[in-house]
Coordinates of C-alpha atoms in Angstrom, one line a residue:
X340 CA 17.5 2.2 -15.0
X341 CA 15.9 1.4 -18.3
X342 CA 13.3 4.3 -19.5
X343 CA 10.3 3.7 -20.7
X344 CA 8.1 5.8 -22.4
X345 CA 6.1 6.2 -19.0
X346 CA 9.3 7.0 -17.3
X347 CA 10.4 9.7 -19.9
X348 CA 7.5 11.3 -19.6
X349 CA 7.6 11.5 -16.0
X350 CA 11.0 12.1 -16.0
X351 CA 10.2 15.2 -18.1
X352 CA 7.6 16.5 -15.8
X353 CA 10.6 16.4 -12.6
X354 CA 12.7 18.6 -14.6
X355 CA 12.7 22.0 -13.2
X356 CA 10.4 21.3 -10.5
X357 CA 10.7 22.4 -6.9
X358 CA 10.3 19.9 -3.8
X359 CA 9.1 21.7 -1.1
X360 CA 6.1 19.5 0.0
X361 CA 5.0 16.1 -0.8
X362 CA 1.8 17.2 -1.7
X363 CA 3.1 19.0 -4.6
X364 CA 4.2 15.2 -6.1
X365 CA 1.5 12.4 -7.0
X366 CA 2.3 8.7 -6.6
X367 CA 3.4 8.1 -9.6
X368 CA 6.2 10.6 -9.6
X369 CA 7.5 9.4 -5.9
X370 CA 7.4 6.0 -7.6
X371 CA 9.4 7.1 -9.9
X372 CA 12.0 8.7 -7.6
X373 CA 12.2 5.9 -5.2
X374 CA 12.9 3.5 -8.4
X375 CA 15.7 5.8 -9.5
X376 CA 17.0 6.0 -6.0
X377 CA 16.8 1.9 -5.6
X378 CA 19.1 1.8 -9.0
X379 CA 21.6 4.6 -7.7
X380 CA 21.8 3.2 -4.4
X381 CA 22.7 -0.4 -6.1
X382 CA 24.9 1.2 -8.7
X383 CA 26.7 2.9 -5.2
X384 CA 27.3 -0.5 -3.9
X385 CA 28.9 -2.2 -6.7
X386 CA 31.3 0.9 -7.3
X387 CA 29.3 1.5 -11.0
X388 CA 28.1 5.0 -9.6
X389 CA 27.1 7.5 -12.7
X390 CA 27.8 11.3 -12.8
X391 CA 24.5 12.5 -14.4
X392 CA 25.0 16.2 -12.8
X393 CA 28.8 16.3 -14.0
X394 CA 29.4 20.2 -13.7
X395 CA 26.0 21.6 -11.9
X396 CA 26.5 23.2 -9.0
X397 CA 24.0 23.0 -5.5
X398 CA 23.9 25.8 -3.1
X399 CA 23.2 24.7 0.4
X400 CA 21.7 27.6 2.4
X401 CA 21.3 26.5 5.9
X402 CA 19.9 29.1 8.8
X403 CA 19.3 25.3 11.2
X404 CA 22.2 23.4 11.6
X405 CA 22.3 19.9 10.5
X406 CA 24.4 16.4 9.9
X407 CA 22.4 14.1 7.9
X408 CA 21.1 17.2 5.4
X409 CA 24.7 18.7 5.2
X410 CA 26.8 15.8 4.6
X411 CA 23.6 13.4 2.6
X412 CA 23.3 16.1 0.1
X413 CA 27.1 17.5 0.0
X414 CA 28.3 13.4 -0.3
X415 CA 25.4 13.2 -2.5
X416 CA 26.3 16.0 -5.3
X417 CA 29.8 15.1 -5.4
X418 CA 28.9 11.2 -6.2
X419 CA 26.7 12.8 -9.1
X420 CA 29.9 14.5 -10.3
X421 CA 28.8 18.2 -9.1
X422 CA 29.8 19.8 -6.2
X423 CA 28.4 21.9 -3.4
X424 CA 28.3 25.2 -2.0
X425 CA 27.7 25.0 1.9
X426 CA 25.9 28.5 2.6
X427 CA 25.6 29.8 6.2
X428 CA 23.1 32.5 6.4
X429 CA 25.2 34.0 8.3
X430 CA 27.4 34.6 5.8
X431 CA 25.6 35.5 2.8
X432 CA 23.0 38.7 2.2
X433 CA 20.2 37.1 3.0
X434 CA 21.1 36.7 6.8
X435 CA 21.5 40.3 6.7
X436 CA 18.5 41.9 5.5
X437 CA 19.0 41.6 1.6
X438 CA 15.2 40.4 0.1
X439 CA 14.9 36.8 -0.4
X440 CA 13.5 37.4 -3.7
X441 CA 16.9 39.3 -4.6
X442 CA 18.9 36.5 -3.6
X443 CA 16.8 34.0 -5.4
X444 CA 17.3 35.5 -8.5
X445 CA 21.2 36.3 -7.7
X446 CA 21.9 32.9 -6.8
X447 CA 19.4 31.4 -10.0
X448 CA 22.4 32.8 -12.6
X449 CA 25.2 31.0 -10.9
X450 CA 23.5 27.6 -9.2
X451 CA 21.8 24.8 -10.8
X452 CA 19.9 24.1 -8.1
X453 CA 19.6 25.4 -4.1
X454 CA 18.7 23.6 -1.2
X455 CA 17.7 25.2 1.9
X456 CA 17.0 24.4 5.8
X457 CA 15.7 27.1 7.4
X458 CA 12.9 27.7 9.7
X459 CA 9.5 29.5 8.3
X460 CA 7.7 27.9 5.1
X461 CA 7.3 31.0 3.5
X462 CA 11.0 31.5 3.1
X463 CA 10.8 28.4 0.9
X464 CA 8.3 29.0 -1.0
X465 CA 9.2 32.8 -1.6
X466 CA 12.7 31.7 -2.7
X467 CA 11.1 29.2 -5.1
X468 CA 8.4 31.7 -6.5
X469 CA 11.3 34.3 -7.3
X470 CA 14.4 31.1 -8.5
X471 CA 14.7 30.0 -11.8
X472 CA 16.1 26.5 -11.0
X473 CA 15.2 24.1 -8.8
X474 CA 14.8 25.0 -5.0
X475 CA 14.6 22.2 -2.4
X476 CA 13.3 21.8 0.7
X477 CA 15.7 20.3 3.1
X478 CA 13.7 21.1 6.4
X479 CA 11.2 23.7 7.7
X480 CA 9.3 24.0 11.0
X481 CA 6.2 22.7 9.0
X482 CA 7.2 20.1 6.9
X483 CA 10.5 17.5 6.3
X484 CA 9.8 15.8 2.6
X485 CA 13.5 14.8 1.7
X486 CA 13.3 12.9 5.6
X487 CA 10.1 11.2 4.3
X488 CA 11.4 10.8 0.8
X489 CA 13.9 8.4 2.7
X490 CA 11.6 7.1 5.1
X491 CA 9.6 5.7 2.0
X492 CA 12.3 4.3 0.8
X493 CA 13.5 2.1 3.6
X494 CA 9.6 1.1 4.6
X495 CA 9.4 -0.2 0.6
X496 CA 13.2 -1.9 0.7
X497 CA 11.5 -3.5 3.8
X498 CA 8.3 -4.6 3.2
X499 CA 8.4 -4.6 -0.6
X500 CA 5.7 -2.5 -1.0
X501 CA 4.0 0.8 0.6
X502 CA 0.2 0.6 -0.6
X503 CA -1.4 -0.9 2.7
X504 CA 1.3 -0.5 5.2
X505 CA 0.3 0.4 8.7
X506 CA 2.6 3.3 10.4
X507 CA 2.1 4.9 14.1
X508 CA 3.9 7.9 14.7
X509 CA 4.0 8.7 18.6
X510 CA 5.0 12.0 19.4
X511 CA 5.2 15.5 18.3
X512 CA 2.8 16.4 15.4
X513 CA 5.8 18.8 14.4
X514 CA 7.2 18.6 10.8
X515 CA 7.9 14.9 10.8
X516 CA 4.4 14.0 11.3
X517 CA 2.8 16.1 8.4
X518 CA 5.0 14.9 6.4
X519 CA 4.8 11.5 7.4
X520 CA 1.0 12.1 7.2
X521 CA 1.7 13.6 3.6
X522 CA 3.4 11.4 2.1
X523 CA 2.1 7.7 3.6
X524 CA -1.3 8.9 2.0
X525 CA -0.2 9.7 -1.3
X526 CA 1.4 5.8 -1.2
X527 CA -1.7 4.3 0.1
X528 CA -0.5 3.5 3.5
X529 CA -2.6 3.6 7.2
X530 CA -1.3 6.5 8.7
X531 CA -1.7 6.6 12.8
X532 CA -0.4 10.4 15.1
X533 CA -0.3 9.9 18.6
X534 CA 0.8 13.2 20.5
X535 CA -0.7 15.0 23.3
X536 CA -3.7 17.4 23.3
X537 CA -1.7 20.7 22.4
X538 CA 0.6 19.3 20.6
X539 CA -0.9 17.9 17.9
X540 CA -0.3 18.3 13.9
X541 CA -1.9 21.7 11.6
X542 CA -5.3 20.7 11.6
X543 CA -5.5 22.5 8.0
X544 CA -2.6 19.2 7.3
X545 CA -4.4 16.8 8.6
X546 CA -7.3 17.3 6.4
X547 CA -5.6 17.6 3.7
X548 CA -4.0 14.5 4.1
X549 CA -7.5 12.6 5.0
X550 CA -8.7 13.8 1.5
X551 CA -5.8 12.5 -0.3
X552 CA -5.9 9.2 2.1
X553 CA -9.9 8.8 1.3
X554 CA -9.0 9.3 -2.4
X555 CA -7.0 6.1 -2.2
X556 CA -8.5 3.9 -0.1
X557 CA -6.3 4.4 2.9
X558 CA -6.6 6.4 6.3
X559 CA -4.9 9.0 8.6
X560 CA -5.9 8.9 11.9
X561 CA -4.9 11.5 14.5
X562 CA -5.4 10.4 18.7
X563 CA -4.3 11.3 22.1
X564 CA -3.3 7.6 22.7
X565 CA -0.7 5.9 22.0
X566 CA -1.9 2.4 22.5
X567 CA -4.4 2.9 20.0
X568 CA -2.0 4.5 17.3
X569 CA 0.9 1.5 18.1
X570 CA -2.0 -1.5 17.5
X571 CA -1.0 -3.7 15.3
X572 CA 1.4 -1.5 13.5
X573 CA 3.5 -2.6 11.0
X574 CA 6.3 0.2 11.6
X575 CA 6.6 2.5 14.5
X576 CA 7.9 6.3 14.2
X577 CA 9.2 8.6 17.0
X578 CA 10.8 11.6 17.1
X579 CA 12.4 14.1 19.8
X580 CA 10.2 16.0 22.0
X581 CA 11.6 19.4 21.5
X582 CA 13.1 20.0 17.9
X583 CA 15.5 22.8 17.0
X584 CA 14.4 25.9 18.4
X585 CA 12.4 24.6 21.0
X586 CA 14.8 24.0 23.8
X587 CA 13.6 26.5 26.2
X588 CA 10.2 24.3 26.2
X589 CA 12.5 20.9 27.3
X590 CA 10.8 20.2 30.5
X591 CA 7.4 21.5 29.9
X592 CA 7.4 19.2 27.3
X593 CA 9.0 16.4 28.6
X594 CA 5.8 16.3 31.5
X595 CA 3.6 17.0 28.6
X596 CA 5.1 13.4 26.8
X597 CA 5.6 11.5 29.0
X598 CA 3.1 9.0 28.5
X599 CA 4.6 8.6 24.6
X600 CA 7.7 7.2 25.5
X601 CA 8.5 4.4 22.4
X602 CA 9.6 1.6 25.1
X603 CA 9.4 -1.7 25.1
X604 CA 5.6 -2.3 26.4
X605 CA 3.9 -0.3 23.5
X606 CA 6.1 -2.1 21.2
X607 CA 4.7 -5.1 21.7
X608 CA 1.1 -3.7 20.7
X609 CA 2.3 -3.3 17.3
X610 CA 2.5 -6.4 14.5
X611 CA 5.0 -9.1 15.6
X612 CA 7.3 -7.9 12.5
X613 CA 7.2 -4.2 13.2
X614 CA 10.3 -2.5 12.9
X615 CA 11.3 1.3 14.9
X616 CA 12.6 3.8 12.8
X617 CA 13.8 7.8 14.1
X618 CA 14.6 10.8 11.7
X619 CA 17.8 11.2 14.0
X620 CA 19.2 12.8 16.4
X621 CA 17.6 10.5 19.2
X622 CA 17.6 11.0 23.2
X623 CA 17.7 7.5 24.2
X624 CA 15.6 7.7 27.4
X625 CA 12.8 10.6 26.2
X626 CA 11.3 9.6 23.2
X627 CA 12.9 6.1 23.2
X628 CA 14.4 3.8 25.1
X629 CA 17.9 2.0 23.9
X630 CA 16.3 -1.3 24.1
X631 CA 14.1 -0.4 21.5
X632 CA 16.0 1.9 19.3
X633 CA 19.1 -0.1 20.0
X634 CA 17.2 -3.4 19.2
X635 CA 17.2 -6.0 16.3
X636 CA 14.1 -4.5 15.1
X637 CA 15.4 -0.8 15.0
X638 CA 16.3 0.5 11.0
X639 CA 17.3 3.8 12.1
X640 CA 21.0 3.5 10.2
X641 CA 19.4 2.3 7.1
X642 CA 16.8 5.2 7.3
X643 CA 19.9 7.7 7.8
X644 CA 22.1 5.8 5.0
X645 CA 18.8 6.6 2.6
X646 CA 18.8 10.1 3.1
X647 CA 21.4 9.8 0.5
X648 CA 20.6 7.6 -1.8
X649 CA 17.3 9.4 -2.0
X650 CA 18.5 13.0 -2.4
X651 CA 20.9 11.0 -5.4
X652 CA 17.4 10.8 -7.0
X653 CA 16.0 13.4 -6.5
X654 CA 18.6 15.9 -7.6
X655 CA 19.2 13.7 -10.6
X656 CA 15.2 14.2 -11.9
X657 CA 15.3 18.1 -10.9
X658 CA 18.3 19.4 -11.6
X659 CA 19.3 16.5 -14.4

């Protein structure tokens, strides 16, 4: 990637920083990470990969189990020439009673950097307050950036650009959506939430991500319907019903959804040239049906494939 003086200076302003929500990042600066993760991800397919992080060290602290986060950001570290440090709570002080801002400050004198997926927001953004080095949110119950960081990246590898794309997310206004939200408005894009009355995103979120939408000429639209949301969309978003911790509400849930169902006849309210993407893990038959996700117009692979590529950058600008 050839630096200009623009991109040293932003490049200078990412050093240090935490990611813990989109908001915290203007459009220039996720510009800049989804150019740097465009290179890396092109350097990765020619086999010209460059160690920038040769010799840092990322802890992974993970209270929710995951696959994409574990192994995007594990692969992801090692490709930089650093390695990881896969932390169950479970098995460090944390998980049993020691003060988060303790083990901030423990882990900030041997780590160059910590990622964590846990559940509350507060454990975030107490762990960052109290680190030294940069701390990265790799999922809460409230918001999903490094998801979204990817999901950007795939909808501008697609359509080339982001400023005036048209997205309906149908479903759950859980952490997906505010980040969705979040981050589409910051990059200029339409931003559509369907999901039943109940169930629908933080309305403190939501109006934060209107202002930022107004601010650039774009707009975030929450509904009840998902016909109106899907219209003419250029992508179309779903995610599972009942996230991590939420299994005991399957079936309440599943009566509750079960009019925003991604199948085949709201696809065909959104743009001829839409295409389906899904954070991952799917239920084929809840949220979606196969003939959509399973379809030609389905870049749910790509999406997961980005999650790398994307954490590449964005290690590489914090922890670099």
């Amino acid at each position: 990637m050839g630096l200009g003086i623009k991109d040293v200076s932003i490049q200078q302003q990412l050093k240090g920083r935490d990611f813990l929500t989109l908001a915290d990042y203007n459009e220039e600066e996720l510009l800049y990470l989804l150019q740097l993760a465009t290179d890396m991800k092109n350097k990765h397919k020619s086999g010209k990969d460059e160690q920038p992080l040769t010799r840092k060290t990322l802890g992974m602290i993970f209270e929710k189990s995951s696959t994409r986060t574990r192994v995007s950001f594990e692969s992801g570290i090692f490709q930089l020439g650093g390695s990881g440090l896969f932390l169950n709570a479970n098995d460090i002080q944390i998980g049993r009673g020691e003060p988060i801002a303790d083990t901030a400050k423990v882990l900030s004198g041997y780590l160059d950097g910590i990622m964590i997926r846990t559940f509350s927001q507060k454990v975030v953004e107490e762990l960052a307050e109290n680190a030294s080095i940069p701390v990265i949110n790799g999922l809460t119950d409230t918001y999903h950036p490094c998801q979204v960081l990817a999901d950007l990246l795939t909808i501008q590898e697609i359509k080339g650009e982001l400023t005036g794309v048209k997205l309906a997310y149908i479903g759950d206004g859980n952490n997906m959506a505010h980040s969705l939200m979040l981050g589409g408005a910051i990059m200029g894009m339409d931003i559509r939430i369907a999901a039943p009355i109940g169930y629908q995103p933080d309305t403190v979120i939501t109006q934060q991500a209107k202002s930022i939408a107004r601010l650039r000429g774009s707009k975030v639209e929450v509904t009840s319907s998902p016909q109106i949301a899907v219209d003419q969309a250029d992508v179309v978003y779903t995610d599972v019903w009942a996230s991590m911790g939420q299994e005991r509400e399957q079936k309440i849930r599943e009566q509750a959804f079960s009019r925003f169902q991604v199948n085949k006849e709201l696809y065909t309210l959104a743009h001829k040239d839409a295409f389906f993407m899904h954070c991952l893990p799917a239920h084929r038959g809840e949220e979606v049906t196969e003939d959509v996700i399973d379809g030609k117009r389905s870049v749910v692979f790509q999406q997961a494939e980005n999650r790398l590529h994307a954490q590449k950058a964005l290690m590489t600008a914090l922890m670099g």
